[in-house]
XYZ file of C-alpha atoms in Angstrom:
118
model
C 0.000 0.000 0.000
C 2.671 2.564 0.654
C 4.315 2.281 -2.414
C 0.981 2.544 -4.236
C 0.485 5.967 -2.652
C 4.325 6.626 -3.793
C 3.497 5.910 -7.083
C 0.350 7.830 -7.668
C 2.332 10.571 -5.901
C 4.416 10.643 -8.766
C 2.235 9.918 -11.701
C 0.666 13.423 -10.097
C 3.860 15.364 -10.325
C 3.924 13.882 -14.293
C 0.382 15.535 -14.486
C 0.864 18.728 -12.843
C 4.701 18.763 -14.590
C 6.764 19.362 -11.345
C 9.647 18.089 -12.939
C 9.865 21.379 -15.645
C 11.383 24.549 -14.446
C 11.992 26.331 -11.718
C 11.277 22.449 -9.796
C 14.301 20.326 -11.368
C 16.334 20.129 -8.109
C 12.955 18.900 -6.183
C 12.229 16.649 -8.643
C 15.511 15.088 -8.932
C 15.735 15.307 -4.992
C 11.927 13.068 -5.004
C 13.668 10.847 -7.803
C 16.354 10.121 -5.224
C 13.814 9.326 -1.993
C 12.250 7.145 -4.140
C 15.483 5.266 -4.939
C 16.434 5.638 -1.206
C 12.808 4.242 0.102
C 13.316 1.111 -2.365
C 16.830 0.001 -0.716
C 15.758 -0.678 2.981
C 12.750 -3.029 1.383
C 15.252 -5.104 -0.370
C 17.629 -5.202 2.318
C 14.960 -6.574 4.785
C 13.999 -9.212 1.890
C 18.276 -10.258 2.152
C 18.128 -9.319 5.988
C 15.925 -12.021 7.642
C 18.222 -15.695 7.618
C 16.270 -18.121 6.324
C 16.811 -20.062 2.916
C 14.329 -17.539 1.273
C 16.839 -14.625 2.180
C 19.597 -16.615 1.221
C 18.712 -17.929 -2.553
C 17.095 -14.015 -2.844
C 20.471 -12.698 -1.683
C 22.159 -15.277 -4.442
C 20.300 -14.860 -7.588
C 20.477 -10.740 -6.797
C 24.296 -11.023 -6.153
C 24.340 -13.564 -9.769
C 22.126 -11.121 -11.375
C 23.814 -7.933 -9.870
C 24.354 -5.245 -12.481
C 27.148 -4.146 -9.972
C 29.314 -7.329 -11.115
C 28.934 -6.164 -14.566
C 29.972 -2.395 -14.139
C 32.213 -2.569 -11.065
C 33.397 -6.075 -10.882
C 34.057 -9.199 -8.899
C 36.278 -8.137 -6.413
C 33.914 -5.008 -5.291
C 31.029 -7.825 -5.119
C 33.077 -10.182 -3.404
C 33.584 -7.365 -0.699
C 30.647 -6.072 -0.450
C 29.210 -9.703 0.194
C 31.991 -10.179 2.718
C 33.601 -13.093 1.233
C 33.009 -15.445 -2.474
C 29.322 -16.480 -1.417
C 26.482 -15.270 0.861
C 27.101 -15.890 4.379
C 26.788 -14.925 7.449
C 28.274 -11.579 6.923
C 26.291 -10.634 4.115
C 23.165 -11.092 6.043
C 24.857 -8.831 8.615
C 25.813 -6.419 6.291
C 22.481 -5.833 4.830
C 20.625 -5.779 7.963
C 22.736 -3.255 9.361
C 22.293 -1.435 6.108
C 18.488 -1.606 6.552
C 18.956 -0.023 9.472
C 20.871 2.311 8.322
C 19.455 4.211 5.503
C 16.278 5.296 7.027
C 18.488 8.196 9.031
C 19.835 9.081 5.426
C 16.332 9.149 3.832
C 15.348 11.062 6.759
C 18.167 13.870 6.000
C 17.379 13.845 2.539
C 13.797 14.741 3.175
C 14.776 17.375 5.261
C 17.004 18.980 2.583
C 13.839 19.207 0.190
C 11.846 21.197 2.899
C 14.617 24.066 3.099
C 13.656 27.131 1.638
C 14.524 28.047 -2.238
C 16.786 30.525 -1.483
C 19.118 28.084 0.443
C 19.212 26.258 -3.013
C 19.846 28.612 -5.566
């Protein structure tokens, strides 16, 4: 349901055209929640241990565009070793946990005045 009312949110800025000028900066700044907002749900999907988390954490990490354009090694990293484990579960949950406080901040740079902006 929430990202229903996210959605029609935005097919409303399309209508009203809130991404033409002098709105650019909020619209990009709304493109950019919305990318944030989508992280924590995937995270949580990774987060909880079980074998669903696990084979969902495998096929993304096979079918990661992030192998393709920053490679292996970066992967391998960021997954805390050559497969998912215990530290990748970690990683993301912590992550989850995370990014909320950054979404937060973000939100609260779109509700400063223009003139801070410009």
């Amino acid at each position: 349901m929430f990202f229903a009312v996210v959605y029609i949110h935005i097919f409303r800025g399309f209508y009203y055209g809130s991404y033409k000028a002098p709105r650019e900066l909020l619209w990009i700044l709304g493109v950019v929640i919305l990318l944030l907002i989508w992280r924590p749900h995937l995270w949580l999907y990774l987060a909880l241990v079980g074998q669903m988390s696990f084979w969902g954490a495998t096929g993304s990490r096979i079918c990661s565009p992030l192998s393709r354009w920053v490679g292996d090694s970066i992967v391998t990293w960021l997954l805390g070793g050559f497969g998912v484990g215990d530290a990748t579960l970690n990683r993301f949950y912590a992550l989850h946990y995370l990014l909320p406080f950054v979404i937060v901040a973000v939100v609260s740079c779109t509700s400063l005045p223009a003139s801070v902006w410009l």
